[in-house]
């Protein structure tokens, strides 16, 4: 439980949650961290805290650097309790600390902990001198809550943007460049898809602010710190914020008696014929928080469910509700499924696609009971057409 020096007199003093597997419904198979940063200057400053049950771990790291009672300032970039949950206990061991938060942060802290009297509000561009260093504050509303803000230290070229640029990874390593890029990318993109995706316009504003700052390190509040090739993760954020996707597809489906599954695989064959990489995501085998990461980067999102009790399967209802909240745009959608006598699932899924304002070149594909060879050939052909649309060889309207 050592503090890790990330800059001269600046330490990571967060906590590693190795056992975390569910973050309000988001499966975190690799655990997570809650990152706090301790700055030793004339005014000793702690940037963010950790979940309440990780307080002892954070306090142990702090105590290896300094007596916590000497902490002057606590910066609360974000009130969500994975970052603010230890503030009440911190105030017990750092009784003279003043808290800095955005206006919404102050309100949030009052609701959560009744500590608003200790909070000084900071607004866009405000700064405080803490000695040799300056801390500047930039609200990034809705990335991830209305209170969210970034703290920037120009003397150290250090940006602490809280949730932005985070990943749910528990690791002995502290820097993104110490792990294999594929793993870090997988978790950074899954994090964006599940936490940040609805707020693309606000992410763009945050990126614009960041582009005007001289930064050589991005220290988020979850996972690994970015200190090399910052342009790489920033450019991915820019793409994701603008709903730019890749020429690939994801087929999300569930099935009762394998008919919808047969359609899903025939559709896959058609996409394969067109040369479009396509992943199969059965909702019986995949969690929605993993599937949404495929949606983040896929131009084609094709959705299949049989009809049950005059509607779609509840697994699909859950997935679409989740995806609807995350609001991906600029996709090509397609509904397919099987039915016995009602057939309503396709209409429901198609309406969902239309409501998201995706391109929907086909009304949907519905098969009674078991798909014949002819029907499988038909949906395979449709898959081929959708593949060509993904590759932009033919206009989506055709
Ligand atoms: Fe990591 Fe929105 O809290």
GROMACS .gro file of C-alpha atoms and ligand atoms in nm:
model
  401
    1UNK     CA    1   0.000   0.000   0.000
    2UNK     CA    2   0.262   0.247  -0.107
    3UNK     CA    3   0.200   0.593  -0.246
    4UNK     CA    4   0.328   0.626  -0.601
    5UNK     CA    5   0.511   0.942  -0.703
    6UNK     CA    6   0.374   1.052  -1.042
    7UNK     CA    7   0.541   1.398  -1.051
    8UNK     CA    8   0.781   1.575  -0.813
    9UNK     CA    9   0.590   1.602  -0.483
   10UNK     CA   10   0.271   1.464  -0.639
   11UNK     CA   11   0.160   1.118  -0.533
   12UNK     CA   12  -0.109   0.872  -0.635
   13UNK     CA   13  -0.270   0.777  -0.304
   14UNK     CA   14  -0.582   0.601  -0.431
   15UNK     CA   15  -0.720   0.254  -0.369
   16UNK     CA   16  -0.735  -0.061  -0.578
   17UNK     CA   17  -1.067  -0.247  -0.578
   18UNK     CA   18  -0.946  -0.587  -0.694
   19UNK     CA   19  -1.278  -0.759  -0.619
   20UNK     CA   20  -1.518  -0.514  -0.782
   21UNK     CA   21  -1.726  -0.699  -1.039
   22UNK     CA   22  -2.036  -0.483  -1.069
   23UNK     CA   23  -2.034  -0.104  -1.088
   24UNK     CA   24  -2.400  -0.003  -1.079
   25UNK     CA   25  -2.485  -0.267  -1.336
   26UNK     CA   26  -2.164  -0.242  -1.540
   27UNK     CA   27  -1.965  -0.566  -1.514
   28UNK     CA   28  -1.609  -0.484  -1.413
   29UNK     CA   29  -1.435  -0.814  -1.471
   30UNK     CA   30  -1.095  -0.654  -1.415
   31UNK     CA   31  -1.191  -0.464  -1.099
   32UNK     CA   32  -1.117  -0.092  -1.073
   33UNK     CA   33  -0.929   0.177  -0.886
   34UNK     CA   34  -1.037   0.502  -0.728
   35UNK     CA   35  -0.756   0.748  -0.785
   36UNK     CA   36  -0.667   1.025  -0.544
   37UNK     CA   37  -0.372   1.256  -0.589
   38UNK     CA   38  -0.180   1.423  -0.307
   39UNK     CA   39   0.013   1.740  -0.390
   40UNK     CA   40   0.278   1.853  -0.143
   41UNK     CA   41   0.320   2.229  -0.169
   42UNK     CA   42   0.271   2.524   0.066
   43UNK     CA   43  -0.094   2.427   0.071
   44UNK     CA   44  -0.114   2.049   0.089
   45UNK     CA   45  -0.386   1.939  -0.146
   46UNK     CA   46  -0.573   1.615  -0.202
   47UNK     CA   47  -0.751   1.580  -0.534
   48UNK     CA   48  -1.053   1.348  -0.497
   49UNK     CA   49  -1.099   1.063  -0.250
   50UNK     CA   50  -1.210   0.701  -0.279
   51UNK     CA   51  -1.515   0.483  -0.211
   52UNK     CA   52  -1.599   0.482   0.159
   53UNK     CA   53  -1.488   0.124   0.218
   54UNK     CA   54  -1.146   0.201   0.073
   55UNK     CA   55  -1.078   0.496   0.305
   56UNK     CA   56  -0.826   0.307   0.519
   57UNK     CA   57  -0.623   0.213   0.213
   58UNK     CA   58  -0.610   0.573   0.091
   59UNK     CA   59  -0.531   0.704   0.440
   60UNK     CA   60  -0.247   0.451   0.476
   61UNK     CA   61  -0.089   0.576   0.155
   62UNK     CA   62  -0.130   0.940   0.256
   63UNK     CA   63   0.029   0.876   0.595
   64UNK     CA   64   0.345   0.747   0.427
   65UNK     CA   65   0.386   1.091   0.267
   66UNK     CA   66   0.253   1.332   0.529
   67UNK     CA   67   0.048   1.367   0.845
   68UNK     CA   68  -0.310   1.391   0.705
   69UNK     CA   69  -0.397   1.662   0.958
   70UNK     CA   70  -0.172   1.891   0.755
   71UNK     CA   71  -0.394   1.869   0.446
   72UNK     CA   72  -0.521   2.218   0.365
   73UNK     CA   73  -0.735   2.159   0.058
   74UNK     CA   74  -0.949   1.879  -0.079
   75UNK     CA   75  -1.056   1.916  -0.440
   76UNK     CA   76  -1.383   1.738  -0.516
   77UNK     CA   77  -1.394   1.705  -0.893
   78UNK     CA   78  -1.708   1.490  -0.880
   79UNK     CA   79  -1.959   1.408  -0.608
   80UNK     CA   80  -2.044   1.053  -0.716
   81UNK     CA   81  -1.960   0.843  -0.414
   82UNK     CA   82  -1.680   0.642  -0.571
   83UNK     CA   83  -1.484   0.970  -0.545
   84UNK     CA   84  -1.647   1.158  -0.261
   85UNK     CA   85  -1.741   0.868  -0.033
   86UNK     CA   86  -1.438   0.918   0.192
   87UNK     CA   87  -1.477   1.294   0.234
   88UNK     CA   88  -1.654   1.269   0.574
   89UNK     CA   89  -1.376   1.046   0.712
   90UNK     CA   90  -1.109   1.264   0.549
   91UNK     CA   91  -1.249   1.566   0.732
   92UNK     CA   92  -1.209   1.373   1.057
   93UNK     CA   93  -0.835   1.325   0.999
   94UNK     CA   94  -0.787   1.653   0.813
   95UNK     CA   95  -1.014   1.882   1.018
   96UNK     CA   96  -0.874   2.205   0.877
   97UNK     CA   97  -0.919   2.109   0.514
   98UNK     CA   98  -1.125   2.332   0.291
   99UNK     CA   99  -1.312   2.166   0.006
  100UNK     CA  100  -1.325   2.308  -0.346
  101UNK     CA  101  -1.603   2.203  -0.581
  102UNK     CA  102  -1.811   2.331  -0.872
  103UNK     CA  103  -2.144   2.502  -0.789
  104UNK     CA  104  -2.330   2.176  -0.859
  105UNK     CA  105  -2.061   1.996  -0.662
  106UNK     CA  106  -2.130   2.207  -0.356
  107UNK     CA  107  -2.502   2.131  -0.385
  108UNK     CA  108  -2.426   1.761  -0.430
  109UNK     CA  109  -2.197   1.751  -0.129
  110UNK     CA  110  -2.470   1.911   0.081
  111UNK     CA  111  -2.719   1.644  -0.025
  112UNK     CA  112  -2.474   1.362   0.032
  113UNK     CA  113  -2.279   1.462   0.341
  114UNK     CA  114  -2.411   1.792   0.482
  115UNK     CA  115  -2.063   1.944   0.443
  116UNK     CA  116  -2.151   2.243   0.226
  117UNK     CA  117  -2.029   2.491   0.490
  118UNK     CA  118  -1.675   2.366   0.428
  119UNK     CA  119  -1.702   2.402   0.051
  120UNK     CA  120  -1.568   2.687  -0.159
  121UNK     CA  121  -1.721   2.709  -0.504
  122UNK     CA  122  -1.493   2.736  -0.808
  123UNK     CA  123  -1.609   2.816  -1.158
  124UNK     CA  124  -1.479   2.793  -1.513
  125UNK     CA  125  -1.122   2.919  -1.527
  126UNK     CA  126  -1.092   2.992  -1.154
  127UNK     CA  127  -0.754   2.913  -1.007
  128UNK     CA  128  -0.591   2.887  -0.666
  129UNK     CA  129  -0.223   2.921  -0.582
  130UNK     CA  130  -0.105   2.640  -0.357
  131UNK     CA  131   0.259   2.755  -0.344
  132UNK     CA  132   0.486   2.690  -0.638
  133UNK     CA  133   0.189   2.544  -0.815
  134UNK     CA  134  -0.145   2.665  -0.943
  135UNK     CA  135  -0.462   2.464  -0.972
  136UNK     CA  136  -0.712   2.567  -1.238
  137UNK     CA  137  -1.068   2.441  -1.256
  138UNK     CA  138  -1.275   2.359  -1.562
  139UNK     CA  139  -1.631   2.233  -1.518
  140UNK     CA  140  -1.710   1.948  -1.761
  141UNK     CA  141  -2.083   1.931  -1.697
  142UNK     CA  142  -2.228   1.583  -1.750
  143UNK     CA  143  -1.892   1.413  -1.794
  144UNK     CA  144  -2.018   1.241  -1.590
  145UNK     CA  145  -2.263   1.431  -1.366
  146UNK     CA  146  -2.375   1.796  -1.360
  147UNK     CA  147  -2.107   1.868  -1.099
  148UNK     CA  148  -1.809   1.714  -1.281
  149UNK     CA  149  -1.499   1.927  -1.329
  150UNK     CA  150  -1.134   1.889  -1.429
  151UNK     CA  151  -0.844   2.017  -1.221
  152UNK     CA  152  -0.534   2.127  -1.412
  153UNK     CA  153  -0.190   2.210  -1.280
  154UNK     CA  154  -0.005   2.414  -1.547
  155UNK     CA  155   0.337   2.399  -1.375
  156UNK     CA  156   0.325   2.019  -1.391
  157UNK     CA  157   0.132   1.993  -1.721
  158UNK     CA  158  -0.099   1.763  -1.528
  159UNK     CA  159  -0.470   1.723  -1.604
  160UNK     CA  160  -0.692   1.546  -1.351
  161UNK     CA  161  -1.022   1.506  -1.537
  162UNK     CA  162  -1.188   1.265  -1.293
  163UNK     CA  163  -1.414   1.015  -1.479
  164UNK     CA  164  -1.304   1.124  -1.827
  165UNK     CA  165  -1.030   0.900  -1.974
  166UNK     CA  166  -1.086   0.640  -1.701
  167UNK     CA  167  -1.092   0.262  -1.725
  168UNK     CA  168  -1.207  -0.003  -1.481
  169UNK     CA  169  -0.880  -0.188  -1.434
  170UNK     CA  170  -0.733  -0.306  -1.105
  171UNK     CA  171  -0.361  -0.337  -1.156
  172UNK     CA  172  -0.027  -0.311  -0.983
  173UNK     CA  173   0.076  -0.084  -1.266
  174UNK     CA  174  -0.024   0.281  -1.252
  175UNK     CA  175   0.046   0.387  -1.609
  176UNK     CA  176  -0.140   0.291  -1.926
  177UNK     CA  177   0.187   0.234  -2.112
  178UNK     CA  178   0.283  -0.041  -1.865
  179UNK     CA  179   0.005  -0.269  -1.986
  180UNK     CA  180  -0.066  -0.406  -2.332
  181UNK     CA  181  -0.251  -0.145  -2.543
  182UNK     CA  182  -0.521  -0.389  -2.652
  183UNK     CA  183  -0.623  -0.452  -2.293
  184UNK     CA  184  -0.617  -0.083  -2.201
  185UNK     CA  185  -0.810   0.009  -2.517
  186UNK     CA  186  -1.070  -0.259  -2.444
  187UNK     CA  187  -1.134  -0.121  -2.097
  188UNK     CA  188  -1.111   0.247  -2.195
  189UNK     CA  189  -1.364   0.195  -2.476
  190UNK     CA  190  -1.594  -0.015  -2.258
  191UNK     CA  191  -1.578   0.259  -1.994
  192UNK     CA  192  -1.662   0.526  -2.250
  193UNK     CA  193  -1.950   0.319  -2.388
  194UNK     CA  194  -2.107   0.254  -2.050
  195UNK     CA  195  -2.038   0.580  -1.867
  196UNK     CA  196  -1.968   0.862  -2.110
  197UNK     CA  197  -2.144   0.776  -2.439
  198UNK     CA  198  -2.462   0.985  -2.388
  199UNK     CA  199  -2.258   1.301  -2.340
  200UNK     CA  200  -2.072   1.333  -2.670
  201UNK     CA  201  -2.135   1.710  -2.711
  202UNK     CA  202  -2.008   1.772  -2.357
  203UNK     CA  203  -1.704   1.551  -2.424
  204UNK     CA  204  -1.631   1.766  -2.728
  205UNK     CA  205  -1.641   2.075  -2.506
  206UNK     CA  206  -1.403   1.909  -2.259
  207UNK     CA  207  -1.169   1.812  -2.543
  208UNK     CA  208  -1.175   2.170  -2.668
  209UNK     CA  209  -1.073   2.295  -2.323
  210UNK     CA  210  -0.801   2.029  -2.300
  211UNK     CA  211  -0.668   2.120  -2.645
  212UNK     CA  212  -0.589   2.469  -2.512
  213UNK     CA  213  -0.386   2.333  -2.220
  214UNK     CA  214  -0.026   2.216  -2.216
  215UNK     CA  215  -0.061   1.858  -2.091
  216UNK     CA  216   0.193   1.579  -2.060
  217UNK     CA  217  -0.004   1.362  -1.817
  218UNK     CA  218  -0.372   1.280  -1.782
  219UNK     CA  219  -0.450   1.134  -1.442
  220UNK     CA  220  -0.811   1.012  -1.435
  221UNK     CA  221  -1.006   0.891  -1.134
  222UNK     CA  222  -1.026   0.527  -1.243
  223UNK     CA  223  -0.760   0.291  -1.367
  224UNK     CA  224  -0.435   0.385  -1.532
  225UNK     CA  225  -0.265   0.720  -1.581
  226UNK     CA  226  -0.184   0.838  -1.933
  227UNK     CA  227   0.170   0.973  -1.973
  228UNK     CA  228   0.269   0.860  -2.325
  229UNK     CA  229   0.101   0.904  -2.663
  230UNK     CA  230  -0.175   1.118  -2.515
  231UNK     CA  231  -0.295   1.194  -2.867
  232UNK     CA  232  -0.393   0.830  -2.910
  233UNK     CA  233  -0.657   0.818  -2.636
  234UNK     CA  234  -0.764   1.178  -2.705
  235UNK     CA  235  -0.827   1.096  -3.071
  236UNK     CA  236  -1.034   0.793  -2.971
  237UNK     CA  237  -1.239   1.014  -2.740
  238UNK     CA  238  -1.294   1.259  -3.026
  239UNK     CA  239  -1.414   0.977  -3.252
  240UNK     CA  240  -1.643   0.828  -2.990
  241UNK     CA  241  -1.785   1.169  -2.896
  242UNK     CA  242  -1.882   1.224  -3.258
  243UNK     CA  243  -2.026   0.874  -3.301
  244UNK     CA  244  -1.766   0.786  -3.561
  245UNK     CA  245  -1.770   0.410  -3.607
  246UNK     CA  246  -1.573   0.143  -3.790
  247UNK     CA  247  -1.682  -0.060  -4.091
  248UNK     CA  248  -1.798  -0.354  -3.883
  249UNK     CA  249  -2.116  -0.492  -3.732
  250UNK     CA  250  -2.251  -0.645  -3.416
  251UNK     CA  251  -2.546  -0.884  -3.416
  252UNK     CA  252  -2.724  -0.878  -3.081
  253UNK     CA  253  -2.986  -1.146  -3.035
  254UNK     CA  254  -3.165  -1.384  -2.809
  255UNK     CA  255  -3.354  -1.695  -2.907
  256UNK     CA  256  -3.610  -1.937  -2.759
  257UNK     CA  257  -3.598  -2.240  -2.990
  258UNK     CA  258  -3.299  -2.143  -3.208
  259UNK     CA  259  -3.499  -1.992  -3.495
  260UNK     CA  260  -3.385  -1.634  -3.429
  261UNK     CA  261  -3.037  -1.773  -3.369
  262UNK     CA  262  -3.044  -1.937  -3.716
  263UNK     CA  263  -3.146  -1.605  -3.866
  264UNK     CA  264  -2.865  -1.431  -3.677
  265UNK     CA  265  -2.605  -1.669  -3.816
  266UNK     CA  266  -2.742  -1.646  -4.171
  267UNK     CA  267  -2.729  -1.266  -4.141
  268UNK     CA  268  -2.371  -1.303  -4.021
  269UNK     CA  269  -2.290  -1.514  -4.330
  270UNK     CA  270  -2.422  -1.235  -4.551
  271UNK     CA  271  -2.207  -0.976  -4.377
  272UNK     CA  272  -1.912  -1.212  -4.409
  273UNK     CA  273  -1.988  -1.241  -4.782
  274UNK     CA  274  -1.961  -0.863  -4.798
  275UNK     CA  275  -1.631  -0.870  -4.609
  276UNK     CA  276  -1.760  -0.690  -4.301
  277UNK     CA  277  -1.616  -0.808  -3.967
  278UNK     CA  278  -1.913  -0.902  -3.750
  279UNK     CA  279  -1.937  -1.018  -3.390
  280UNK     CA  280  -2.217  -1.236  -3.256
  281UNK     CA  281  -2.352  -1.134  -2.917
  282UNK     CA  282  -2.615  -1.366  -2.774
  283UNK     CA  283  -2.775  -1.205  -2.473
  284UNK     CA  284  -2.772  -1.546  -2.306
  285UNK     CA  285  -2.393  -1.543  -2.314
  286UNK     CA  286  -2.299  -1.175  -2.300
  287UNK     CA  287  -2.370  -0.899  -2.052
  288UNK     CA  288  -2.525  -0.581  -2.187
  289UNK     CA  289  -2.233  -0.373  -2.055
  290UNK     CA  290  -2.000  -0.577  -2.279
  291UNK     CA  291  -2.231  -0.570  -2.580
  292UNK     CA  292  -2.257  -0.192  -2.563
  293UNK     CA  293  -1.880  -0.171  -2.610
  294UNK     CA  294  -1.929  -0.342  -2.948
  295UNK     CA  295  -2.206  -0.097  -3.030
  296UNK     CA  296  -1.967   0.193  -2.957
  297UNK     CA  297  -1.740   0.107  -3.248
  298UNK     CA  298  -1.977  -0.069  -3.493
  299UNK     CA  299  -2.151   0.101  -3.784
  300UNK     CA  300  -2.405  -0.181  -3.813
  301UNK     CA  301  -2.612  -0.287  -3.512
  302UNK     CA  302  -2.850  -0.568  -3.600
  303UNK     CA  303  -3.098  -0.683  -3.338
  304UNK     CA  304  -3.291  -1.007  -3.320
  305UNK     CA  305  -3.559  -1.136  -3.085
  306UNK     CA  306  -3.844  -1.381  -3.115
  307UNK     CA  307  -4.188  -1.274  -3.001
  308UNK     CA  308  -4.290  -1.369  -2.649
  309UNK     CA  309  -4.623  -1.265  -2.499
  310UNK     CA  310  -4.687  -1.014  -2.777
  311UNK     CA  311  -4.351  -0.843  -2.742
  312UNK     CA  312  -3.976  -0.899  -2.754
  313UNK     CA  313  -3.789  -1.116  -2.507
  314UNK     CA  314  -3.726  -0.939  -2.175
  315UNK     CA  315  -3.349  -0.979  -2.222
  316UNK     CA  316  -3.378  -0.773  -2.541
  317UNK     CA  317  -3.608  -0.525  -2.370
  318UNK     CA  318  -3.342  -0.478  -2.103
  319UNK     CA  319  -3.067  -0.434  -2.359
  320UNK     CA  320  -3.264  -0.182  -2.565
  321UNK     CA  321  -3.359   0.014  -2.254
  322UNK     CA  322  -2.992   0.030  -2.159
  323UNK     CA  323  -2.880   0.125  -2.509
  324UNK     CA  324  -3.159   0.383  -2.540
  325UNK     CA  325  -3.023   0.561  -2.233
  326UNK     CA  326  -2.671   0.562  -2.374
  327UNK     CA  327  -2.799   0.709  -2.704
  328UNK     CA  328  -2.556   0.591  -2.971
  329UNK     CA  329  -2.632   0.764  -3.302
  330UNK     CA  330  -2.528   0.741  -3.670
  331UNK     CA  331  -2.569   0.362  -3.691
  332UNK     CA  332  -2.738   0.138  -3.944
  333UNK     CA  333  -3.000  -0.075  -3.770
  334UNK     CA  334  -3.198  -0.384  -3.865
  335UNK     CA  335  -3.455  -0.590  -3.672
  336UNK     CA  336  -3.513  -0.959  -3.721
  337UNK     CA  337  -3.676  -1.245  -3.537
  338UNK     CA  338  -3.913  -1.537  -3.534
  339UNK     CA  339  -4.263  -1.588  -3.402
  340UNK     CA  340  -4.540  -1.841  -3.362
  341UNK     CA  341  -4.859  -1.641  -3.409
  342UNK     CA  342  -4.811  -1.276  -3.304
  343UNK     CA  343  -4.484  -1.140  -3.442
  344UNK     CA  344  -4.482  -0.810  -3.257
  345UNK     CA  345  -4.114  -0.814  -3.152
  346UNK     CA  346  -3.988  -0.691  -3.489
  347UNK     CA  347  -4.211  -0.384  -3.487
  348UNK     CA  348  -4.098  -0.298  -3.135
  349UNK     CA  349  -3.729  -0.332  -3.222
  350UNK     CA  350  -3.770  -0.143  -3.550
  351UNK     CA  351  -3.943   0.142  -3.366
  352UNK     CA  352  -3.651   0.153  -3.125
  353UNK     CA  353  -3.407   0.184  -3.416
  354UNK     CA  354  -3.615   0.461  -3.573
  355UNK     CA  355  -3.648   0.644  -3.241
  356UNK     CA  356  -3.266   0.649  -3.211
  357UNK     CA  357  -3.270   0.813  -3.558
  358UNK     CA  358  -3.051   0.541  -3.702
  359UNK     CA  359  -3.067   0.457  -4.067
  360UNK     CA  360  -3.313   0.169  -4.111
  361UNK     CA  361  -3.296   0.055  -4.473
  362UNK     CA  362  -3.525  -0.245  -4.415
  363UNK     CA  363  -3.848  -0.273  -4.219
  364UNK     CA  364  -3.731  -0.589  -4.046
  365UNK     CA  365  -3.730  -0.961  -4.111
  366UNK     CA  366  -3.985  -1.183  -3.941
  367UNK     CA  367  -4.016  -1.558  -3.982
  368UNK     CA  368  -4.296  -1.782  -3.855
  369UNK     CA  369  -4.180  -2.072  -3.641
  370UNK     CA  370  -3.870  -2.215  -3.814
  371UNK     CA  371  -3.682  -2.045  -4.098
  372UNK     CA  372  -3.681  -2.239  -4.425
  373UNK     CA  373  -3.370  -2.263  -4.641
  374UNK     CA  374  -3.527  -1.996  -4.862
  375UNK     CA  375  -3.574  -1.761  -4.567
  376UNK     CA  376  -3.218  -1.820  -4.449
  377UNK     CA  377  -3.092  -1.743  -4.799
  378UNK     CA  378  -3.307  -1.429  -4.802
  379UNK     CA  379  -3.170  -1.290  -4.476
  380UNK     CA  380  -2.818  -1.384  -4.585
  381UNK     CA  381  -2.873  -1.174  -4.894
  382UNK     CA  382  -3.000  -0.892  -4.672
  383UNK     CA  383  -2.685  -0.929  -4.465
  384UNK     CA  384  -2.481  -0.885  -4.782
  385UNK     CA  385  -2.672  -0.566  -4.867
  386UNK     CA  386  -2.628  -0.430  -4.517
  387UNK     CA  387  -2.259  -0.512  -4.543
  388UNK     CA  388  -2.227  -0.311  -4.863
  389UNK     CA  389  -2.404  -0.020  -4.695
  390UNK     CA  390  -2.163  -0.038  -4.404
  391UNK     CA  391  -1.877  -0.024  -4.654
  392UNK     CA  392  -2.058   0.270  -4.820
  393UNK     CA  393  -2.049   0.097  -5.157
  394UNK     CA  394  -2.423   0.158  -5.190
  395UNK     CA  395  -2.622   0.434  -5.028
  396UNK     CA  396  -2.817   0.333  -4.722
  397UNK     CA  397  -3.139   0.463  -4.878
  398UNK     CA  398  -3.132   0.196  -5.154
  399LIG    FE1  399  -1.633   0.744  -1.115
  399LIG    FE2  400  -1.915   0.927  -1.206
  399LIG     O1  401  -1.795   0.839  -1.088
   0.00000   0.00000   0.00000
